[in-house]
Amino acid sequence: MKTIGLCLWLFSVSVYATPYTPKSADEIIAHWAAPKDDALQSIKTRAHLQPNDPAILIALANAYLEHASQPGQSRFYGLAQATLKPLIENNNNDKSLWLVWAQIQQHQHNFSSAQTALNKVLEQEPSNINATLLNARIAVIQEQPLMARNMCLKLLGNADLLTVSACSLEANTYLHPENLTSIYHQLVDMINTQGLPEDERATWIIQLLADIALRNNDPIEAANWLAKKLDNASVNYLAQWADVQLALHNNKNVLDHLSEIVNQAAEMDDALLLRLALAEKNMAQSTHWQTRLSERIALREQRQDSLHASELALYYLDISPNPQKSLYWAKINIQNTREYNDKKILARAEQANQTQGI
Amino acid sequence: MKKILSLIVAVFFITFIDATEAHQLSTSYLNGSFDNTGVFIGDWQIRLYDIEQAIGVDTDGDGNLRWQELQSRTETVSRYLQSSLQFTRAKTRCNLILESDWKIDSHYNEGYVSVPIRAQCPIKGDIEIHYNGFFDIDSQHKLLVNLSDQKNASPRILSDSNRTLSVAQQSGSRLAAFKEFIYQGTVHIWMGYDHILFLISLLLTCVLIREKKQWVANKNWRDIIVNTTWIVTAFTFAHSITLTATALEWIQLPSRWVEVSIAVTVVLAALNNIFPLVLRLGWLTFGFGLLHGMGFAGALGELGLPADQQVLTILAFNIGVEIGQLAIVLAVLPLLMLARYYIWYINISTKGLSTIIVLVSIQWIFQRM
């Protein structure tokens, strides 16, 4: 019955392009995934009953963030931000609040807000590992690898050697890009000796190794690393995996794996949609994902969602070539994030414009 | 501690390649235009999922929002929407009305409700749109504003960090506003069946006189004209007073009781044709007209008064009501004058019509209580 209802709803919203008045009171006019996570619902209920309790609000924001990285769930970043905003505006001094806030701001590319928040944590606890790691990450994004490495080295004595090494080696890949092979092997040797950690650091290190490998023009090695944790992977992980597969021209792999995930997710993620469209275009068999992506891009442009500037630039480079627009968005992107991929996008956009004689 | 570290690292690595992360699209749309009477007319399209997150409309929580579920929460949704959007002009708040004819629409495969809106603003001054909807549940929410009278303009965007939009708009025309409210006044009396039936009840016996406790035709047409003029003038004078006083909020009575009272006046006016207790209708009409004026003010309130043209627009509306009223009198009175000599007019039409008017009005009384 629910399936029929859903089908009727899908039919109705796709057929009726203009506003209409439903004829039946039972007509389904919108559909969303019914809440399944009892733990999240429980915290939401507690937050509703005690809307002014900072501890509950922070717990709720953390619960949102746990979901946010998964396919179809990134709306939880906005929910987390909205949840914590009253506490931030009241200048609550809880360092756990500022740590969560920093994560959200970093994700939203509000890097200066993130750094301000992290400084509030470090003022209270200078040896806070999480704050230091996040600070170093932001420094890398902001093209300050030396500062990042110094932050990583401050963790010596507080964090384990693997954590410190991974952090500082990442900074080194930007300080000494000519030594990518050596840096890569240093980290691989550590993993071979100690093994991958059993916690979430494993995924972090895998992604780091894959990134270095790909930048070192070894996509096969990158693919081997990313294959280790592909089940229940985050959107970011899946996007990186797809980039490597596309570099290997494994377009069918991308379509097969990501289509299923995106079709099952409550909502589409632009990063996955982009990779699907790229793979589909490379195979030149259909335009399903390209159509979906173009609709999403249109809305992004209407909303002037500059956080998605890199995706918009890639869309106009690879899916629907428009050198002027690709350069416009690439320039917006580079103002905020200046990692290897961001510079590559800008270089490609500039090249495309030069080729067109613009 | 380990869990916190894990969580941080989890978030850390998910932002490893920041450029690839995606976000969801909580978006509303405001479409419309300002006319030269200071009125904004348009529609506001809101994502149903956002309404669910803000207020909760999926009453059975099954993830399928039905039309009836939304309709059952119309009042709550309206209150939330009213508190989320505001128009001001020359720093004066405009009267925002959400019309009742909601429809369903779709954007990018998501269900939306389309709410027609109307905002009556002053006709001069800088316009601002203030928006604070849904940011407390999703900081990524945005309102895209399309003003169709802004040629070749891209949508304007209101977001959590930018909640006010200034709109360059030419000052409206006082004359245009004046004409518009004359029109509205005329239309409103023609749509006000209780006012029309009250007027007709009075007119039915304007062409008659009482002789030996019977209605007979008044043979003096000049007398009829003068009589009618007095009655219409009394009605006009009375409802103008209370229309003005109510519109300017000098007097405020509960609208429900005003509407009931108006229906009572119609009953009494029609009953008086059947059982004539009052033959000098002037004062009666004046008294009842005071109530009718409050009813007209209610209709004017729905339109909204431009704050910088209040007196003029009330005057214009009043003139419109008089024009509409005059049109009714000019249409009906000649017919009644022609028919007054016929027995069927006195015995059947006057009493029969009056009886029907009484019955209809009694029904209104019960409906409005």
XYZ file of C-alpha atoms in Angstrom:
727
model
C 0.000 0.000 0.000
C 2.851 2.312 0.884
C 4.586 1.470 -2.373
C 1.455 2.219 -4.327
C 1.077 5.445 -2.411
C 4.668 6.344 -3.107
C 4.249 5.528 -6.771
C 1.155 7.669 -6.917
C 3.024 10.484 -5.245
C 5.962 10.178 -7.593
C 3.582 10.110 -10.528
C 1.730 13.121 -9.262
C 4.741 15.261 -8.619
C 6.324 14.331 -11.926
C 3.193 14.790 -14.011
C 1.912 17.973 -12.357
C 4.415 20.645 -13.328
C 2.001 23.386 -12.315
C 0.414 23.881 -8.919
C -2.749 21.907 -8.392
C -5.317 21.136 -5.750
C -5.345 17.464 -4.786
C -8.682 15.862 -5.480
C -8.449 13.325 -2.709
C -7.796 13.926 0.959
C -5.666 10.775 1.002
C -3.432 11.858 -1.833
C 0.204 11.702 -0.795
C 1.747 15.092 -1.482
C 5.207 14.462 -0.074
C 7.242 11.554 1.091
C 10.307 11.189 3.260
C 12.068 8.413 5.052
C 10.367 7.745 8.337
C 12.802 8.151 11.219
C 14.514 4.836 11.914
C 17.239 5.758 14.353
C 15.768 5.291 17.811
C 18.848 6.723 19.488
C 18.611 9.916 17.438
C 14.897 10.160 18.052
C 15.509 9.701 21.746
C 17.980 12.567 21.879
C 15.669 14.745 19.775
C 12.865 14.096 22.217
C 15.098 14.990 25.145
C 16.184 18.180 23.362
C 12.555 19.059 22.701
C 11.732 18.614 26.387
C 14.824 20.465 27.556
C 15.577 22.927 24.783
C 17.913 24.999 26.933
C 20.155 22.230 28.211
C 23.574 22.698 26.542
C 24.707 19.135 27.207
C 21.671 17.693 25.452
C 21.999 20.088 22.526
C 25.666 19.198 22.088
C 24.782 15.510 22.262
C 22.099 16.077 19.627
C 24.534 17.915 17.363
C 27.027 15.098 17.729
C 24.318 12.589 16.902
C 23.469 14.578 13.771
C 27.116 14.610 12.747
C 27.362 10.862 13.107
C 24.698 10.595 10.412
C 25.790 13.489 8.281
C 28.704 11.785 6.551
C 26.588 8.962 5.192
C 25.000 8.995 1.720
C 21.747 10.919 1.653
C 22.235 12.392 5.118
C 24.210 15.564 4.675
C 21.222 17.692 5.631
C 22.226 16.854 9.202
C 25.078 19.356 8.967
C 22.510 22.116 8.670
C 20.505 20.610 11.506
C 23.581 20.376 13.711
C 24.472 23.978 13.005
C 20.965 25.194 13.738
C 20.924 23.177 16.977
C 24.100 24.742 18.318
C 23.571 28.274 17.084
C 21.728 29.517 20.189
C 24.547 28.260 22.412
C 27.166 29.889 20.213
C 25.294 33.178 20.226
C 25.171 33.014 24.022
C 28.936 32.435 24.032
C 28.694 29.251 26.051
C 32.185 28.309 27.202
C 31.932 24.522 26.971
C 34.941 23.333 24.966
C 33.054 20.311 23.627
C 30.547 22.748 22.124
C 33.285 24.679 20.349
C 34.870 21.490 19.098
C 31.648 20.321 17.474
C 31.032 23.825 16.158
C 34.510 23.848 14.642
C 33.797 20.599 12.816
C 30.574 21.988 11.396
C 32.186 25.265 10.368
C 35.103 23.443 8.784
C 32.690 21.354 6.808
C 30.794 24.457 5.695
C 34.122 25.982 4.596
C 33.831 28.699 7.203
C 37.466 28.185 8.069
C 38.056 31.334 10.027
C 35.018 30.577 12.220
C 36.347 27.051 12.643
C 39.762 28.301 13.688
C 38.240 30.764 16.128
C 36.278 27.922 17.665
C 39.343 25.678 17.851
C 41.325 28.424 19.540
C 38.660 28.580 22.235
C 39.187 24.866 22.821
C 42.964 25.130 22.848
C 42.855 28.050 25.280
C 41.161 25.751 27.748
C 43.133 22.637 26.822
C 46.305 23.284 24.800
C 46.992 19.578 24.395
C 43.567 18.713 22.967
C 44.343 16.194 20.225
C 41.119 16.571 18.295
C 41.344 20.350 18.124
C 44.978 20.214 17.047
C 44.288 17.674 14.315
C 41.406 19.712 12.986
C 43.473 22.872 13.113
C 46.218 21.191 11.134
C 43.686 20.004 8.570
C 42.423 23.523 8.084
C 45.975 24.799 7.718
C 46.552 22.307 4.915
C 43.319 23.375 3.201
C 44.363 26.981 3.510
C 47.741 26.260 1.904
C 49.714 26.611 5.122
C 51.486 23.241 5.303
C 54.372 24.446 7.468
C 51.951 25.695 10.091
C 50.071 22.406 9.769
C 53.192 20.363 10.335
C 54.145 22.382 13.377
C 50.697 21.811 14.812
C 51.045 18.073 14.185
C 54.425 17.960 15.902
C 52.919 19.594 19.000
C 51.025 16.336 19.445
C 54.225 14.455 20.233
C 53.899 13.100 23.715
C 50.119 13.498 23.709
C 49.034 11.375 20.760
C 50.383 8.068 19.501
C 53.175 8.037 16.924
C 50.953 6.897 14.054
C 48.544 9.793 14.538
C 51.368 12.321 14.743
C 53.141 10.826 11.745
C 50.093 10.680 9.515
C 49.245 14.279 10.375
C 52.717 15.634 9.721
C 53.361 13.466 6.655
C 50.250 14.872 5.044
C 51.623 18.371 5.593
C 54.924 17.199 4.137
C 53.243 16.144 0.896
C 52.494 19.839 0.358
C 55.800 21.102 1.719
C 57.798 18.690 -0.414
C 55.623 17.536 -3.309
C 58.734 16.255 -5.066
C 59.097 13.643 -2.310
C 55.679 12.062 -2.618
C 57.118 8.584 -3.181
C 59.309 8.762 -0.115
C 56.551 10.156 2.086
C 54.164 7.511 0.822
C 56.563 4.696 1.667
C 57.255 6.111 5.118
C 53.604 5.857 5.966
C 53.181 2.467 4.318
C 56.127 1.134 6.297
C 54.506 2.299 9.531
C 51.289 0.545 8.601
C 53.120 -2.604 7.610
C 54.844 -2.617 10.994
C 51.918 -1.653 13.205
C 48.972 -2.584 11.062
C 46.012 -0.334 10.458
C 44.352 0.907 13.654
C 41.127 -0.748 14.573
C 39.256 2.512 15.050
C 38.135 5.192 12.573
C 41.727 6.334 12.121
C 42.110 3.420 9.745
C 39.772 5.042 7.254
C 41.589 8.346 7.610
C 44.966 6.763 6.917
C 43.615 4.734 4.003
C 42.242 7.883 2.416
C 45.519 9.700 3.023
C 47.521 6.914 1.405
C 45.138 6.731 -1.531
C 45.371 10.475 -2.031
C 49.152 10.428 -2.013
C 49.188 7.470 -4.380
C 46.849 9.165 -6.821
C 48.828 12.404 -6.711
C 51.872 10.242 -7.387
C 50.151 8.913 -10.529
C 49.580 5.461 -9.104
C 45.801 5.017 -9.243
C 46.060 1.247 -8.955
C 47.723 1.558 -5.573
C 45.121 4.152 -4.586
C 42.338 1.777 -5.629
C 43.829 -1.047 -3.597
C 43.812 1.082 -0.473
C 40.274 2.340 -0.912
C 38.936 -1.149 -1.563
C 39.665 -2.032 2.060
C 36.827 -0.026 3.653
C 34.266 0.404 0.890
C 31.347 -1.048 2.861
C 29.246 1.566 4.679
C 31.659 4.230 3.477
C 31.014 7.938 3.875
C 30.186 10.206 0.957
C 33.690 11.623 1.023
C 35.253 8.164 0.904
C 32.963 7.066 -1.924
C 33.745 10.188 -3.927
C 37.465 9.587 -3.555
C 37.033 5.951 -4.529
C 35.032 7.016 -7.597
C 37.741 9.499 -8.624
C 40.305 6.727 -8.520
C 38.056 4.381 -10.501
C 37.477 7.092 -13.088
C 41.228 7.608 -13.327
C 41.465 3.883 -14.091
C 38.614 4.206 -16.625
C 36.519 1.799 -14.573
C 33.363 3.723 -15.379
C 31.136 0.699 -15.047
C 32.417 0.069 -11.509
C 31.452 3.587 -10.567
C 27.974 3.267 -12.072
C 27.331 -0.138 -10.568
C 28.458 0.724 -7.070
C 27.258 4.295 -6.693
C 23.908 3.918 -8.469
C 22.728 1.449 -5.910
C 23.839 3.661 -3.035
C 22.340 6.836 -4.456
C 19.079 5.143 -5.403
C 18.675 3.805 -1.902
C 19.628 7.010 -0.130
C 16.923 9.324 1.175
C 18.386 12.226 -0.773
C 21.031 12.626 -3.448
C 24.530 13.807 -2.711
C 26.012 16.135 -5.279
C 29.489 14.618 -4.965
C 28.201 11.156 -5.858
C 25.874 12.530 -8.509
C 28.818 14.227 -10.191
C 30.865 11.020 -10.309
C 27.913 9.065 -11.627
C 27.386 11.637 -14.354
C 31.054 11.515 -15.287
C 31.048 7.735 -15.524
C 27.812 7.769 -17.488
C 29.152 10.340 -19.913
C 32.318 8.346 -20.402
C 30.281 5.286 -21.262
C 27.984 7.321 -23.543
C 25.055 4.979 -23.009
C 22.453 7.101 -21.278
C 21.959 10.520 -19.727
C 19.981 9.672 -16.604
C 22.526 10.862 -14.050
C 23.651 13.753 -16.192
C 20.073 15.005 -16.302
C 19.686 14.705 -12.556
C 22.974 16.501 -12.047
C 22.116 19.335 -14.410
C 18.907 19.980 -12.449
C 20.851 20.038 -9.222
C 23.506 22.338 -10.689
C 20.779 24.725 -11.850
C 19.445 24.950 -8.312
C 22.924 25.342 -6.861
C 23.529 28.272 -9.173
C 20.205 29.839 -8.293
C 21.071 29.525 -4.625
C 24.618 30.737 -5.264
C 25.893 27.849 -3.171
C 29.553 28.754 -3.295
C 30.374 25.819 -0.999
C 29.877 23.651 -4.039
C 32.055 25.730 -6.276
C 34.426 22.856 -7.040
C 31.578 20.611 -8.136
C 30.129 23.365 -10.280
C 33.547 23.953 -11.837
C 33.962 20.249 -12.582
C 30.465 20.116 -14.049
C 31.325 22.895 -16.456
C 34.664 21.313 -17.276
C 33.635 17.719 -17.810
C 29.865 17.317 -18.129
C 28.523 20.420 -19.826
C 31.623 22.273 -21.011
C 31.476 25.978 -20.436
C 34.979 27.392 -19.938
C 33.802 30.765 -18.646
C 31.545 29.262 -16.014
C 34.119 26.658 -15.034
C 36.701 29.377 -14.455
C 34.197 31.507 -12.539
C 33.452 28.696 -10.112
C 37.043 27.500 -9.942
C 38.117 30.956 -8.848
C 35.404 31.086 -6.204
C 36.519 27.677 -4.974
C 40.190 28.546 -4.720
C 39.441 31.558 -2.542
C 38.446 29.164 0.175
C 40.197 25.854 -0.348
C 43.629 25.477 -1.854
C 44.446 21.787 -1.770
C 45.961 19.852 -4.597
C 42.649 19.055 -6.294
C 41.423 22.625 -6.040
C 44.524 23.933 -7.775
C 44.168 21.253 -10.408
C 40.589 22.336 -11.122
C 41.672 25.950 -11.447
C 44.526 25.024 -13.775
C 42.179 23.009 -15.967
C 39.653 25.841 -16.077
C 42.325 28.355 -17.024
C 43.601 26.008 -19.697
C 40.074 25.556 -21.072
C 39.654 29.306 -21.328
C 43.017 29.739 -23.022
C 42.120 27.043 -25.518
C 38.898 28.858 -26.283
C 40.834 32.054 -26.677
C 38.936 33.809 -23.880
C 37.561 9.735 25.324
C 38.200 7.131 22.655
C 34.710 7.641 21.325
C 35.242 11.382 21.099
C 38.572 10.872 19.356
C 36.945 8.424 16.994
C 34.159 10.810 16.243
C 36.547 13.656 15.606
C 38.723 11.523 13.397
C 35.627 10.275 11.641
C 34.676 13.805 10.849
C 38.301 14.663 10.158
C 38.662 12.122 7.410
C 35.320 12.799 5.902
C 36.538 16.274 5.165
C 39.791 14.944 3.802
C 38.919 16.075 0.335
C 36.645 18.948 1.193
C 35.636 19.914 -2.255
C 33.683 16.726 -2.777
C 31.208 16.971 0.062
C 27.566 17.678 -0.785
C 24.776 19.429 1.059
C 20.992 19.262 0.942
C 18.791 21.869 -0.623
C 16.249 23.308 1.743
C 14.855 25.981 -0.563
C 11.705 28.087 -0.653
C 10.555 30.335 -3.456
C 8.835 33.694 -3.308
C 7.446 34.887 -6.636
C 5.418 37.982 -7.318
C 5.441 41.650 -8.039
C 4.503 45.011 -6.598
C 1.905 47.082 -8.360
C 1.551 50.822 -8.339
C -0.919 50.746 -5.480
C 1.727 49.390 -3.109
C 0.388 45.847 -3.214
C 2.594 42.786 -3.528
C 0.771 39.833 -5.034
C 2.443 36.540 -5.499
C 2.938 33.077 -4.177
C 5.249 31.544 -1.673
C 6.305 27.968 -2.279
C 7.559 26.085 0.726
C 9.063 22.618 0.811
C 6.743 20.308 2.696
C 9.654 18.509 4.323
C 10.808 21.811 5.823
C 7.349 22.391 7.259
C 7.469 18.901 8.700
C 10.809 19.601 10.348
C 9.655 22.945 11.730
C 6.163 22.135 12.914
C 5.319 18.534 12.199
C 2.472 17.927 9.786
C 2.826 14.208 9.170
C 0.417 13.463 11.964
C 0.680 9.696 11.760
C 4.465 9.796 11.345
C 4.532 7.272 8.538
C 6.674 9.382 6.214
C 3.812 9.931 3.753
C 2.267 13.370 4.002
C -1.332 13.337 2.874
C -3.314 16.336 1.685
C -5.726 15.962 4.547
C -2.883 15.959 7.079
C -1.618 19.274 5.783
C -5.099 20.742 5.717
C -5.676 19.734 9.314
C -2.655 21.804 10.324
C -3.426 24.832 8.164
C -3.816 27.196 11.085
C -0.553 26.205 12.727
C 1.324 26.301 9.457
C -0.160 29.707 8.643
C 0.918 31.093 11.996
C 4.454 29.846 11.452
C 4.596 31.249 7.934
C 3.182 34.599 9.040
C 5.911 34.875 11.639
C 8.598 33.999 9.096
C 8.002 36.580 6.400
C 7.567 40.305 6.649
C 7.368 43.134 4.153
C 8.139 46.679 5.166
C 8.096 49.901 3.230
C 9.503 53.137 4.579
C 10.126 51.127 7.743
C 6.395 50.516 8.091
C 5.198 46.963 8.292
C 2.948 45.916 5.438
C -0.211 43.952 6.032
C 0.594 40.419 4.930
C -2.255 38.080 4.086
C -1.907 34.399 3.331
C -4.794 33.447 1.101
C -6.608 30.220 1.717
C -6.320 28.658 -1.732
C -3.245 26.515 -1.130
C -2.026 24.270 -3.897
C 0.607 21.566 -4.262
C 3.657 21.936 -6.469
C 6.960 20.214 -7.013
C 10.555 21.323 -7.409
C 13.264 18.852 -8.223
C 11.054 15.964 -7.189
C 10.238 17.368 -3.794
C 6.741 18.253 -2.702
C 5.954 21.919 -2.100
C 2.920 23.832 -0.925
C 2.142 26.974 -2.903
C 0.533 29.674 -0.752
C -0.896 32.750 -2.479
C 0.087 35.881 -0.586
C -0.819 39.522 -0.679
C 0.929 42.349 1.122
C -0.487 45.843 1.256
C 2.312 48.320 1.691
C 2.528 52.101 1.670
C 2.928 53.369 -1.863
C 6.153 55.224 -1.205
C 9.439 54.384 0.375
C 12.105 51.704 0.291
C 10.808 48.161 0.331
C 12.409 45.458 2.414
C 11.620 41.784 2.660
C 12.542 40.230 5.998
C 12.761 36.470 6.267
C 13.592 34.138 9.132
C 11.899 30.916 8.143
C 13.395 27.508 8.871
C 16.902 28.720 9.742
C 16.413 27.393 13.228
C 16.051 23.884 11.846
C 18.419 24.102 8.891
C 21.026 26.806 8.609
C 21.438 25.963 4.913
C 17.888 26.942 4.087
C 17.472 29.665 1.467
C 14.591 31.708 0.077
C 14.852 32.532 -3.606
C 12.933 35.687 -4.447
C 11.738 36.329 -7.989
C 10.167 39.709 -8.566
C 8.576 39.679 -11.982
C 8.566 43.445 -12.281
C 12.347 43.510 -12.017
C 13.292 43.000 -15.616
C 16.083 40.524 -16.416
C 16.921 40.128 -12.770
C 18.287 36.912 -11.287
C 16.586 35.491 -8.225
C 17.531 37.274 -5.042
C 18.611 35.113 -2.158
C 17.774 35.291 1.510
C 19.805 33.058 3.778
C 20.673 32.569 7.413
C 23.431 35.130 7.135
C 21.411 37.520 4.991
C 17.834 37.757 6.173
C 16.802 41.080 4.689
C 16.385 42.031 1.072
C 16.047 45.580 -0.204
C 13.982 46.012 -3.317
C 14.254 48.998 -5.586
C 10.737 49.944 -6.453
C 9.181 52.992 -7.986
C 6.770 54.821 -5.763
C 3.207 53.917 -6.412
C 0.568 56.250 -7.686
C -1.920 57.780 -5.283
C -4.413 58.057 -8.080
C -3.983 54.403 -8.991
C -4.406 53.379 -5.363
C -7.487 55.606 -5.095
C -9.063 54.082 -8.183
C -8.225 50.572 -7.038
C -9.980 51.024 -3.730
C -13.017 52.553 -5.391
C -13.161 49.425 -7.493
C -12.735 47.208 -4.440
C -15.503 49.041 -2.598
C -17.860 48.573 -5.533
C -17.014 44.889 -5.831
C -17.413 44.315 -2.115
C -20.948 45.575 -1.879
C -21.904 43.527 -4.894
C -20.423 40.481 -3.146
C -22.047 41.353 0.171
C -25.402 39.589 -0.163
C -26.483 40.572 3.322
C -26.020 44.257 2.472
C -27.835 43.811 -0.823
C -30.771 42.039 0.772
C -30.985 44.710 3.476
C -31.128 47.374 0.789
C -33.727 45.482 -1.204
C -35.824 44.950 1.919
C -35.919 48.704 2.359
C -36.582 49.410 -1.314
C -39.498 46.975 -1.523
C -41.721 49.306 0.494
C -40.222 52.576 -0.699
C -42.741 52.568 -3.549
C -45.671 51.863 -1.192
C -47.547 53.650 1.567
C -49.724 52.435 4.425
C -53.464 53.019 4.156
C -55.915 51.382 6.447
C -53.283 48.992 7.603
C -52.593 47.841 4.088
C -49.772 48.493 1.699
C -50.855 50.443 -1.351
C -48.940 51.919 -4.226
C -47.562 55.371 -3.696
C -48.781 57.282 -6.703
C -46.417 60.193 -6.223
C -43.168 59.328 -7.915
C -41.495 62.430 -6.552
C -42.391 61.253 -3.096
C -40.894 57.882 -3.863
C -37.664 59.441 -5.051
C -37.363 61.679 -2.007
C -38.188 58.829 0.343
C -35.688 56.548 -1.259
C -33.076 59.255 -1.222
C -33.508 59.784 2.511
C -33.243 56.114 3.249
C -30.229 55.547 1.070
C -28.586 58.678 2.453
C -29.224 57.559 6.019
C -27.742 54.172 5.215
C -24.770 55.730 3.445
C -24.115 58.239 6.215
C -24.296 55.625 8.925
C -22.099 52.992 7.330
C -19.558 55.625 6.285
C -19.157 56.642 9.917
C -18.537 53.163 11.216
C -16.561 52.023 8.189
C -14.133 54.863 8.769
C -14.044 54.460 12.533
C -13.493 50.700 12.342
C -10.899 50.884 9.571
C -8.931 53.427 11.596
C -9.330 51.183 14.644
C -11.163 53.816 16.651
C -13.763 51.187 17.387
C -13.192 47.466 17.446
C -15.947 44.960 17.942
C -15.641 41.209 17.541
C -16.232 40.531 13.870
C -18.370 37.469 14.549
C -20.946 39.478 16.470
C -20.894 42.215 13.869
C -21.711 39.662 11.173
C -24.481 38.141 13.269
C -25.909 41.580 13.981
C -25.916 42.451 10.301
C -27.927 39.314 9.587
C -30.342 40.342 12.361
C -30.821 43.759 10.742
C -31.782 42.064 7.487
C -34.328 39.892 9.337
C -35.828 42.902 11.057
C -35.931 45.011 7.890
C -37.690 42.228 5.982
C -40.043 41.442 8.893
C -40.997 45.104 8.994
C -42.336 44.732 5.455
C -44.640 41.946 6.620
C -45.532 43.406 10.025
C -44.926 47.108 9.646
C -44.122 48.459 13.060
C -41.804 51.198 11.909
C -42.990 53.384 9.068
C -40.366 56.091 9.278
C -37.459 54.082 8.071
C -34.857 56.828 8.137
C -33.683 56.400 11.727
C -34.022 52.660 11.605
C -31.897 52.585 8.497
C -29.353 54.871 10.109
C -29.071 52.657 13.174
C -28.743 49.458 11.179
C -26.386 51.150 8.755
C -23.919 51.661 11.583
C -23.591 47.897 11.873
C -23.244 47.409 8.140
C -20.377 49.867 8.083
C -18.448 47.688 10.496
C -18.993 44.773 8.140
C -17.559 46.753 5.233
C -14.554 47.607 7.371
C -13.886 43.915 7.802
C -13.673 43.468 4.056
C -11.381 46.499 3.817
C -9.185 44.996 6.507
C -8.700 41.902 4.389
C -7.323 44.051 1.608
C -5.086 45.983 3.934
C -4.647 49.733 4.009
C -1.468 51.308 2.659
C -0.135 52.871 5.801
C 0.672 56.191 4.152
C -2.704 56.519 2.420
C -5.124 55.334 5.030
C -7.652 58.153 4.938
C -7.636 58.395 1.167
C -8.094 54.672 0.686
C -10.927 54.552 3.216
C -12.564 57.407 1.380
C -12.028 55.647 -1.936
C -13.454 52.394 -0.617
C -16.444 54.260 0.763
C -17.046 55.929 -2.577
C -16.849 52.520 -4.192
C -19.466 51.171 -1.816
C -21.734 54.110 -2.630
C -21.281 53.630 -6.348
C -22.123 49.969 -5.978
C -25.109 50.791 -3.842
C -26.305 53.421 -6.274
C -26.044 50.940 -9.097
C -28.295 48.538 -7.187
C -30.825 51.264 -6.451
C -30.834 52.477 -10.041
C -31.323 48.924 -11.271
C -34.024 47.901 -8.807
C -36.031 51.025 -8.089
C -37.409 51.625 -11.602
C -38.633 48.051 -11.716
C -40.337 48.417 -8.366
C -41.921 51.674 -9.454
C -43.338 49.962 -12.507
C -44.606 47.019 -10.518
C -46.096 48.904 -7.572
C -49.581 49.181 -8.979
C -49.984 45.475 -9.422
C -51.728 43.477 -6.740
C -49.293 40.642 -7.077
C -46.502 43.044 -6.210
C -48.070 44.080 -2.922
C -49.447 40.749 -1.878
C -46.956 38.278 -3.244
C -43.704 39.919 -4.143
C -43.399 42.207 -1.155
C -44.563 39.693 1.428
C -43.222 36.683 -0.401
C -39.819 38.175 -1.082
C -39.627 39.545 2.421
C -40.408 36.120 3.831
C -37.643 34.567 1.766
C -35.246 37.252 2.930
C -36.210 36.564 6.533
C -35.565 32.862 6.148
C -32.235 33.348 4.419
C -31.124 35.818 7.047
C -32.095 33.523 9.903
C -29.925 30.884 8.300
C -27.053 33.377 8.217
C -27.533 34.095 11.891
C -27.069 30.460 12.753
C -24.141 30.052 10.368
C -22.329 33.023 11.807
C -22.820 32.172 15.474
